[in-house]
Short mmCIF file of C-alpha atoms and ligand atoms in Angstrom, two decimals:
data_model
loop_
_atom_site.label_atom_id
_atom_site.label_comp_id
_atom_site.label_asym_id
_atom_site.label_seq_id
_atom_site.Cartn_x
_atom_site.Cartn_y
_atom_site.Cartn_z
CA MET T 4 -43.83 -22.83 -3.36
CA PRO T 5 -44.36 -19.49 -1.53
CA PRO T 6 -44.15 -16.25 -3.61
CA VAL T 7 -40.63 -15.27 -3.73
CA ARG T 8 -39.59 -11.56 -3.88
CA ARG T 9 -37.73 -10.71 -7.09
CA ALA T 10 -34.33 -9.96 -6.73
CA TYR T 11 -32.98 -6.88 -6.95
CA ALA T 12 -30.78 -7.47 -9.53
CA THR T 13 -33.83 -8.55 -11.94
CA ASN T 14 -35.33 -5.00 -11.75
CA LEU T 15 -32.36 -3.32 -12.82
CA GLY T 16 -33.80 -3.00 -16.54
CA ARG T 17 -36.99 -1.46 -15.43
CA MET T 18 -35.13 0.79 -12.94
CA ARG T 19 -33.76 2.95 -16.02
CA THR T 20 -37.44 4.40 -16.12
CA ILE T 21 -38.05 5.30 -12.66
CA PRO T 22 -37.08 9.00 -12.29
CA GLY T 23 -35.83 10.07 -9.04
CA ALA T 24 -33.05 11.42 -6.59
CA TRP T 25 -31.72 7.84 -6.83
CA ARG T 26 -30.20 8.55 -9.82
CA ARG T 27 -27.99 11.47 -8.22
CA ALA T 28 -27.31 8.82 -5.14
CA ALA T 29 -26.21 6.23 -7.79
CA ALA T 30 -24.13 8.53 -9.87
CA GLY T 31 -22.46 9.84 -6.87
CA ALA T 32 -21.42 6.48 -5.81
CA GLY T 33 -20.57 5.45 -9.30
CA LEU T 34 -23.19 3.02 -9.50
CA LEU T 35 -24.98 4.31 -12.50
CA SER T 36 -24.56 2.56 -15.47
CA ALA T 37 -24.16 4.02 -19.18
CA ASP T 38 -27.53 2.31 -19.91
CA GLY T 39 -29.28 4.30 -16.94
CA THR T 40 -29.50 1.34 -14.75
CA GLY T 41 -28.31 1.35 -11.29
CA SER T 42 -25.82 -1.53 -10.04
CA PRO T 43 -25.34 -3.07 -6.92
CA THR T 44 -22.33 -2.23 -4.85
CA ILE T 45 -18.74 -4.02 -5.04
CA PHE T 46 -19.23 -5.13 -1.44
CA ALA T 47 -22.73 -6.62 -2.22
CA GLU T 48 -21.08 -8.29 -5.18
CA MET T 49 -17.98 -9.73 -3.05
CA SER T 50 -19.81 -10.67 -0.25
CA ALA T 51 -22.23 -12.76 -2.61
CA LEU T 52 -18.94 -14.48 -4.20
CA ALA T 53 -17.66 -15.42 -0.88
CA ALA T 54 -21.04 -16.67 0.03
CA GLN T 55 -21.15 -18.93 -3.60
CA THR T 56 -17.76 -20.12 -3.23
CA GLY T 57 -17.13 -20.35 0.50
CA ALA T 58 -14.13 -18.15 0.40
CA ILE T 59 -12.97 -16.01 3.72
CA ASN T 60 -14.49 -12.56 3.39
CA LEU T 61 -11.98 -10.08 3.86
CA GLY T 62 -13.94 -7.60 1.53
CA GLN T 63 -16.91 -6.05 3.80
CA GLY T 64 -15.59 -4.72 6.88
CA PHE T 65 -17.51 -6.48 9.33
CA PRO T 66 -16.18 -8.59 12.40
CA ASP T 67 -17.18 -12.34 12.90
CA SER T 68 -17.16 -12.41 16.58
CA ASP T 69 -19.62 -10.65 19.27
CA GLY T 70 -18.46 -7.37 21.14
CA PRO T 71 -18.06 -7.42 24.77
CA PRO T 72 -20.63 -9.29 27.08
CA GLU T 73 -21.48 -6.37 29.28
CA VAL T 74 -22.61 -4.17 26.09
CA LEU T 75 -24.61 -7.34 24.87
CA GLU T 76 -26.14 -7.81 28.32
CA ALA T 77 -27.12 -4.38 28.47
CA ALA T 78 -29.26 -4.75 25.33
CA ARG T 79 -31.05 -7.35 26.44
CA GLU T 80 -31.73 -5.85 29.82
CA ALA T 81 -32.95 -3.07 28.17
CA ILE T 82 -35.35 -5.11 26.13
CA ALA T 83 -36.58 -7.05 28.99
CA SER T 84 -37.22 -4.04 31.09
CA GLY T 85 -39.20 -2.21 28.39
CA VAL T 86 -36.60 0.30 26.73
CA ASN T 87 -38.66 -0.56 23.50
CA GLN T 88 -40.34 2.36 22.22
CA TYR T 89 -39.30 5.67 20.65
CA PRO T 90 -36.00 7.37 22.34
CA PRO T 91 -35.62 10.96 22.75
CA GLY T 92 -35.11 12.41 18.90
CA ARG T 93 -31.75 13.55 20.29
CA GLY T 94 -31.04 10.60 22.00
CA ASP T 95 -31.20 8.63 25.10
CA VAL T 96 -30.06 10.82 27.97
CA SER T 97 -27.67 7.97 29.46
CA LEU T 98 -26.06 7.52 25.77
CA ARG T 99 -25.47 11.19 25.29
CA GLU T 100 -24.06 11.61 28.78
CA ALA T 101 -21.72 8.63 28.18
CA ILE T 102 -20.52 10.33 24.60
CA THR T 103 -19.54 13.71 26.72
CA GLU T 104 -17.73 11.39 29.02
CA HIS T 105 -16.17 9.64 26.32
CA GLN T 106 -15.29 12.81 24.55
CA HIS T 107 -13.72 14.33 27.73
CA ARG T 108 -12.14 11.10 28.89
CA TRP T 109 -10.12 10.13 25.79
CA TYR T 110 -9.66 13.81 24.30
CA GLY T 111 -10.16 16.42 26.77
CA LEU T 112 -13.06 17.62 25.00
CA MET T 113 -16.01 19.38 26.42
CA THR T 114 -19.32 18.98 25.10
CA ASP T 115 -22.96 19.61 26.69
CA PRO T 116 -25.02 16.34 26.43
CA ASP T 117 -28.17 18.37 26.02
CA THR T 118 -27.18 20.77 23.40
CA ASP T 119 -24.03 19.54 21.50
CA VAL T 120 -24.48 15.66 20.89
CA LEU T 121 -26.90 14.04 18.63
CA VAL T 122 -27.53 10.29 18.38
CA THR T 123 -27.84 9.08 14.96
CA ALA T 124 -28.54 5.63 13.23
CA GLY T 125 -25.19 4.80 12.70
CA ALA T 126 -22.44 7.08 11.12
CA THR T 127 -24.17 6.82 8.18
CA GLU T 128 -27.30 8.57 9.00
CA ALA T 129 -25.03 11.23 10.88
CA LEU T 130 -22.85 12.01 7.66
CA ALA T 131 -26.45 12.02 5.40
CA ALA T 132 -28.05 14.52 7.85
CA VAL T 133 -25.20 16.77 8.24
CA LEU T 134 -24.40 16.84 4.74
CA LEU T 135 -28.52 17.48 3.25
CA GLY T 136 -28.58 19.93 6.60
CA LEU T 137 -25.25 22.03 6.07
CA VAL T 138 -25.30 22.35 2.19
CA SER T 139 -27.72 24.84 0.08
CA GLY T 140 -26.91 23.47 -3.65
CA PRO T 141 -24.08 23.51 -6.19
CA GLU T 142 -22.53 26.73 -5.36
CA ASP T 143 -21.58 24.88 -2.20
CA GLU T 144 -18.47 22.51 -2.45
CA VAL T 145 -17.75 19.41 -0.35
CA VAL T 146 -13.82 18.52 -0.17
CA LEU T 147 -13.13 14.63 0.06
CA PHE T 148 -9.85 12.78 0.25
CA GLU T 149 -9.81 10.10 -2.62
CA PRO T 150 -10.17 7.03 -1.83
CA TYR T 151 -13.24 7.51 0.04
CA TYR T 152 -15.86 5.50 2.15
CA ASP T 153 -18.73 4.99 -0.51
CA SER T 154 -21.46 6.85 1.15
CA TYR T 155 -19.65 10.06 1.16
CA ALA T 156 -19.78 10.52 -2.77
CA ALA T 157 -23.39 9.52 -2.73
CA CYS T 158 -24.75 11.51 0.00
CA VAL T 159 -22.73 15.07 -1.47
CA ALA T 160 -24.55 14.26 -4.86
CA LEU T 161 -28.00 13.65 -2.83
CA SER T 162 -27.25 17.20 -1.00
CA GLY T 163 -26.86 18.60 -4.58
CA ALA T 164 -23.47 20.19 -3.44
CA THR T 165 -20.37 20.33 -5.87
CA LEU T 166 -17.74 17.55 -5.21
CA ARG T 167 -13.99 18.49 -4.79
CA THR T 168 -11.30 15.79 -4.38
CA VAL T 169 -7.86 15.61 -2.85
CA PRO T 170 -6.08 12.59 -3.57
CA LEU T 171 -4.29 10.01 -1.12
CA ARG T 172 -1.55 8.23 -2.72
CA TRP T 173 0.11 4.75 -2.38
CA PRO T 174 2.13 3.85 -0.17
CA ASP T 175 1.68 6.37 2.98
CA PHE T 176 -1.88 7.82 1.86
CA GLN T 177 -1.21 11.19 3.26
CA PRO T 178 -3.16 14.08 1.70
CA ASP T 179 -1.47 15.64 -0.83
CA LEU T 180 -1.22 19.48 0.84
CA ASP T 181 -0.79 21.38 -2.17
CA ALA T 182 -3.91 19.70 -3.95
CA LEU T 183 -5.54 20.61 -0.61
CA ALA T 184 -4.66 24.12 -0.56
CA ASP T 185 -6.00 24.19 -4.19
CA ALA T 186 -9.05 22.34 -3.65
CA VAL T 187 -10.24 24.53 -0.43
CA THR T 188 -11.46 28.09 -1.74
CA ASP T 189 -14.31 30.31 -0.57
CA ALA T 190 -16.77 28.21 -2.15
CA THR T 191 -16.04 25.44 0.30
CA ARG T 192 -18.50 24.67 2.65
CA ILE T 193 -17.24 21.57 4.22
CA ILE T 194 -13.91 19.58 4.50
CA LEU T 195 -14.81 15.70 5.23
CA VAL T 196 -12.24 14.04 6.97
CA ASN T 197 -12.44 10.56 7.56
CA ASP T 198 -9.41 9.92 10.03
CA PRO T 199 -8.00 7.15 10.60
CA HIS T 200 -9.32 6.57 7.10
CA ASN T 201 -11.02 3.53 5.37
CA PRO T 202 -10.20 2.27 2.78
CA THR T 203 -6.37 3.25 3.36
CA GLY T 204 -5.78 2.46 7.01
CA ALA T 205 -4.10 5.82 7.33
CA VAL T 206 -3.78 8.24 9.98
CA PHE T 207 -3.72 11.87 8.78
CA SER T 208 -0.23 13.48 9.67
CA ALA T 209 -0.56 16.29 12.56
CA GLU T 210 0.65 18.72 9.64
CA ALA T 211 -2.16 17.40 7.19
CA ARG T 212 -4.45 18.01 10.32
CA ALA T 213 -3.10 21.63 11.15
CA GLU T 214 -3.45 22.52 7.19
CA ILE T 215 -7.05 21.28 7.32
CA VAL T 216 -8.07 23.87 10.01
CA ARG T 217 -5.85 26.51 8.74
CA LEU T 218 -7.80 26.34 5.28
CA ALA T 219 -10.93 26.18 6.81
CA GLN T 220 -10.55 29.24 8.91
CA LYS T 221 -9.24 30.86 6.07
CA HIS T 222 -12.06 30.37 3.80
CA ASP T 223 -14.65 29.92 6.71
CA ALA T 224 -15.49 26.57 6.11
CA LEU T 225 -16.86 23.72 8.22
CA ILE T 226 -14.97 20.60 9.22
CA VAL T 227 -16.91 17.54 9.42
CA THR T 228 -14.76 14.18 10.59
CA ASP T 229 -15.87 10.47 10.64
CA GLU T 230 -14.08 9.06 13.15
CA VAL T 231 -15.47 5.42 13.57
CA TYR T 232 -12.00 4.11 13.68
CA GLU T 233 -10.94 6.19 16.71
CA HIS T 234 -10.27 3.27 18.91
CA LEU T 235 -8.56 1.26 16.44
CA VAL T 236 -4.96 3.04 16.50
CA LEU T 237 -2.46 0.54 16.13
CA ASP T 238 0.88 1.93 17.03
CA GLY T 239 -0.25 2.38 21.10
CA SER T 240 -0.64 6.16 20.50
CA ARG T 241 -4.06 7.91 20.86
CA HIS T 242 -6.14 9.16 18.26
CA VAL T 243 -6.32 12.83 17.94
CA PRO T 244 -9.65 14.34 16.59
CA ILE T 245 -9.35 17.51 14.63
CA ALA T 246 -11.38 19.49 17.07
CA THR T 247 -8.96 19.45 19.79
CA LEU T 248 -6.87 21.41 17.50
CA PRO T 249 -6.49 25.19 18.33
CA ASP T 250 -9.60 27.12 17.24
CA ALA T 251 -11.07 23.88 15.43
CA ALA T 252 -13.86 22.95 17.90
CA GLU T 253 -16.23 26.03 16.81
CA ARG T 254 -16.32 25.16 13.10
CA THR T 255 -16.17 21.30 13.70
CA LEU T 256 -18.80 18.48 13.42
CA SER T 257 -17.23 14.96 14.85
CA ILE T 258 -18.86 11.66 13.92
CA SER T 259 -18.55 8.58 14.97
CA SER T 260 -20.04 5.30 15.95
CA GLY T 261 -20.09 2.29 18.03
CA GLY T 262 -20.01 -0.21 15.40
CA LYS T 263 -16.56 -0.81 15.02
CA THR T 264 -15.55 -0.46 18.53
CA PHE T 265 -17.86 -2.83 20.41
CA ARG T 266 -18.13 -5.03 17.09
CA THR T 267 -21.86 -4.26 16.69
CA THR T 268 -22.15 -3.07 13.31
CA GLY T 269 -25.50 -4.17 12.92
CA TRP T 270 -27.03 -2.00 15.83
CA LYS T 271 -26.57 1.01 13.99
CA VAL T 272 -25.86 3.29 16.69
CA GLY T 273 -23.93 6.76 16.03
CA TRP T 274 -23.41 10.24 16.81
CA VAL T 275 -22.51 13.59 16.10
CA THR T 276 -20.82 16.04 18.44
CA GLY T 277 -20.09 19.90 18.10
CA PRO T 278 -21.39 23.55 18.44
CA ALA T 279 -24.94 23.77 19.50
CA ASP T 280 -25.93 25.47 16.54
CA LEU T 281 -24.78 23.11 13.98
CA VAL T 282 -26.23 20.08 15.81
CA ASP T 283 -29.41 21.74 15.68
CA ALA T 284 -29.14 22.16 12.16
CA VAL T 285 -28.18 18.53 11.83
CA LEU T 286 -31.20 17.38 14.04
CA ALA T 287 -33.49 19.49 11.95
CA VAL T 288 -33.07 17.23 9.13
CA LYS T 289 -32.14 14.01 10.98
CA GLN T 290 -35.58 14.35 12.66
CA PHE T 291 -37.10 13.66 9.35
CA LEU T 292 -34.99 10.87 8.13
CA THR T 293 -35.31 8.32 10.98
CA TYR T 294 -36.40 10.87 14.09
CA SER T 295 -34.74 8.35 16.54
CA GLY T 296 -34.13 4.42 16.75
CA GLY T 297 -32.42 1.76 18.60
CA ALA T 298 -33.99 2.34 22.05
CA PRO T 299 -32.64 -0.84 23.64
CA PHE T 300 -29.34 -0.50 22.12
CA GLN T 301 -28.56 3.17 23.09
CA PRO T 302 -28.34 2.29 26.86
CA ALA T 303 -26.26 -0.50 25.98
CA MET T 304 -23.50 1.53 23.80
CA ALA T 305 -23.50 4.15 26.99
CA ALA T 306 -22.32 0.92 28.80
CA GLY T 307 -19.85 0.41 26.14
CA LEU T 308 -18.66 3.73 26.09
CA ARG T 309 -17.80 3.58 29.70
CA LEU T 310 -15.94 0.15 29.90
CA GLY T 311 -12.29 0.55 31.14
CA ASP T 312 -9.54 1.60 29.05
CA ASP T 313 -8.05 -1.82 28.96
CA TYR T 314 -11.06 -2.76 26.54
CA PHE T 315 -10.32 -0.24 24.13
CA THR T 316 -6.23 -1.05 24.16
CA GLY T 317 -7.25 -4.67 24.14
CA LEU T 318 -9.11 -4.22 21.17
CA ALA T 319 -6.60 -2.28 19.39
CA GLU T 320 -3.44 -5.04 20.48
CA GLU T 321 -6.06 -7.67 18.56
CA MET T 322 -6.41 -6.01 15.78
CA ARG T 323 -2.50 -4.89 15.46
CA THR T 324 -1.63 -8.73 15.64
CA ALA T 325 -4.45 -9.37 12.69
CA ARG T 326 -2.85 -6.73 10.63
CA ASP T 327 0.75 -8.16 11.15
CA GLU T 328 -0.48 -11.54 10.30
CA LEU T 329 -2.14 -10.72 7.28
CA GLY T 330 0.54 -8.57 6.13
CA ALA T 331 2.98 -11.37 6.65
CA GLY T 332 0.88 -13.46 4.03
CA LEU T 333 0.56 -10.74 1.32
CA ARG T 334 4.27 -10.45 1.36
CA ALA T 335 5.01 -13.94 1.40
CA ALA T 336 3.12 -13.67 -1.99
CA GLY T 337 5.01 -11.33 -3.09
CA MET T 338 3.05 -8.30 -3.00
CA THR T 339 4.10 -4.70 -1.53
CA VAL T 340 1.91 -4.07 1.44
CA SER T 341 0.91 -0.84 3.26
CA THR T 342 1.73 -0.92 7.11
CA PRO T 343 -1.40 0.69 8.20
CA ALA T 344 -1.61 2.75 11.24
CA ALA T 345 -5.01 2.14 11.75
CA THR T 346 -8.23 0.62 11.15
CA TYR T 347 -8.33 -3.04 10.18
CA PHE T 348 -7.73 -2.50 6.34
CA THR T 349 -4.47 -3.29 4.55
CA VAL T 350 -4.01 -2.35 1.15
CA ALA T 351 -1.68 -4.17 -1.00
CA ASP T 352 -0.27 -4.32 -4.61
CA ALA T 353 -1.52 -6.99 -6.94
CA GLY T 354 0.47 -5.93 -9.70
CA ASP T 355 3.44 -7.09 -8.07
CA VAL T 356 1.84 -10.57 -8.52
CA GLY T 357 0.72 -10.13 -12.19
CA ALA T 358 -2.51 -8.03 -12.11
CA THR T 359 -3.12 -5.06 -14.09
CA ASP T 360 -6.88 -4.60 -13.08
CA ALA T 361 -7.70 -4.97 -9.21
CA GLY T 362 -11.40 -5.54 -10.33
CA GLU T 363 -10.43 -8.43 -12.38
CA PHE T 364 -7.92 -9.85 -9.56
CA CYS T 365 -10.60 -9.67 -6.69
CA ARG T 366 -13.24 -11.36 -8.77
CA ALA T 367 -11.00 -14.13 -9.64
CA LEU T 368 -9.37 -14.41 -5.75
CA PRO T 369 -12.17 -16.61 -4.45
CA GLU T 370 -11.57 -19.15 -6.82
CA ARG T 371 -7.97 -18.94 -7.35
CA VAL T 372 -7.32 -19.10 -3.51
CA GLY T 373 -10.43 -19.04 -1.60
CA VAL T 374 -10.43 -15.12 -0.18
CA VAL T 375 -12.69 -11.95 -1.04
CA ALA T 376 -11.01 -8.41 -1.07
CA ILE T 377 -12.19 -5.06 -2.53
CA PRO T 378 -10.36 -3.46 -5.40
CA MET T 379 -9.61 0.15 -4.45
CA THR T 380 -11.23 1.05 -7.69
CA ALA T 381 -14.42 1.12 -5.56
CA PHE T 382 -13.61 3.87 -3.62
CA VAL T 383 -12.36 6.70 -5.99
CA ARG T 384 -14.40 8.22 -8.97
CA PRO T 385 -15.07 5.92 -11.72
CA GLY T 386 -12.25 6.03 -14.32
CA GLU T 387 -10.09 8.63 -12.20
CA ARG T 388 -7.06 7.62 -10.45
CA ALA T 389 -5.09 5.37 -12.88
CA ASP T 390 -2.84 5.06 -9.76
CA VAL T 391 -4.85 2.73 -7.87
CA ARG T 392 -5.78 0.38 -10.44
CA THR T 393 -3.90 -2.50 -8.89
CA LEU T 394 -4.49 -2.06 -5.13
CA VAL T 395 -6.59 -3.93 -3.35
CA ARG T 396 -8.24 -3.69 0.32
CA PHE T 397 -8.29 -6.60 2.54
CA ALA T 398 -10.42 -6.08 5.73
CA ALA T 399 -8.61 -8.02 8.57
CA CYS T 400 -11.47 -7.91 11.28
CA LYS T 401 -12.00 -11.55 11.44
CA ARG T 402 -11.09 -13.70 14.31
CA LEU T 403 -7.44 -14.79 14.67
CA PRO T 404 -7.31 -18.19 12.97
CA VAL T 405 -9.35 -17.33 10.02
CA ILE T 406 -6.96 -14.36 9.22
CA ARG T 407 -4.17 -16.79 9.62
CA GLU T 408 -5.68 -19.35 7.35
CA ALA T 409 -6.31 -16.35 4.85
CA ALA T 410 -3.04 -15.18 5.31
CA ALA T 411 -1.38 -18.74 4.54
CA ARG T 412 -3.78 -19.05 1.30
CA LEU T 413 -2.69 -15.64 0.02
CA SER T 414 0.62 -16.60 0.65
CA ARG T 415 0.26 -19.25 -2.12
CA LEU T 416 -0.67 -16.86 -4.48
C1 LIG A 26 -15.34 5.57 7.32
C2 LIG A 26 -16.80 4.81 7.51
N1 LIG A 26 -17.56 5.73 8.22
C3 LIG A 26 -18.88 5.33 8.23
C4 LIG A 26 -19.09 3.60 8.46
C5 LIG A 26 -20.41 3.52 8.89
O1 LIG A 26 -20.63 3.54 9.89
P1 LIG A 26 -22.17 2.99 10.48
O2 LIG A 26 -21.92 1.29 10.61
O3 LIG A 26 -22.22 3.65 12.13
O4 LIG A 26 -23.43 3.99 9.84
C6 LIG A 26 -18.20 2.96 7.91
C7 LIG A 26 -18.36 1.65 7.80
O5 LIG A 26 -17.76 0.66 7.12
C8 LIG A 26 -17.01 3.35 8.01
O6 LIG A 26 -15.82 2.60 6.96
#
């Protein structure tokens, strides 16, 4: 038998003795157990459960079909024509130009591809580099809207900043504006906004966006936006980046990536745009994280960003159909369901079908009906937010027949 690498899980006991910043990251993400060991994320646990049971995986949000053929072909062509070495640290010029064109075409934003755009290893690296680069220490506070995407709290913890949270509450998940006004103070360094929002599928109201800008101005804070779901607004309207609001651009870094828009989550090509001095500060950290990456995928992403409007509207239409079919299945089971305005995430209340704990419900769901989902408690600070205790997130980013089958199974709950 060839030697087999021992699985991560079997090393958890030994991890307890290993010092280092991993503890901050794990604790920030709520993954440090009382005995000092780290635990794998709920996404890993649920995906393993899906593999074990053969259940339909509506847990982790990755598509099960390929992106547009023009984009895939552009990557193949780039590899064949020798685009295989380090791209420039700021990113391939054609991609930076395509990002600039995209920001102008969709939102009217003006950015200079030489100074205001930085290509990163997915939005994840952009978020890490922004937080590590722009936060000085515990005296700096970062305001997050909770529930939040799991890498946020881990990176805030790694950066050494102090975390402040503002609740988004079921069923509309709009920010509590009084809590926002309390959370943002002169100590706030960054207000981190994920709009459209994972895990809730909410699109922030115009009032909430304006209040974020007003408070950032009042307290001289930066705004960082994560807009990876920018092309998954499902009601036919166009996404509104906070950077387009009056007086916002000068203090806003906008982050996005191509994974969701072009069904290429494994390519990890992202970007950050904003004022040149802030982008330079982010580059100063990013260059020592990955320096650069994904050479052949960068021109391919440029081809994607230059696709006609029909590609983008078609994608949103497909996702709307998936949302509606999944929602119908969940309602048929007797659950109250959010109708997400964007993204491919739908939240349902498992309390309506007798659950008292979404984690237990999700662990049993594959055996019960052959579907995997994620408890909302994975997106909040451990032990906080009793109000989300029975909420469950379903990701409807699979092919329509798969969503229909999942909806049918769920309706039998
Ligand atoms: C809100 C949010 N931000 C960032 C990411 C990660 O983006 P990327 O794959 O480009 O790093 C995800 C992926 O699920 C996400 O949901």
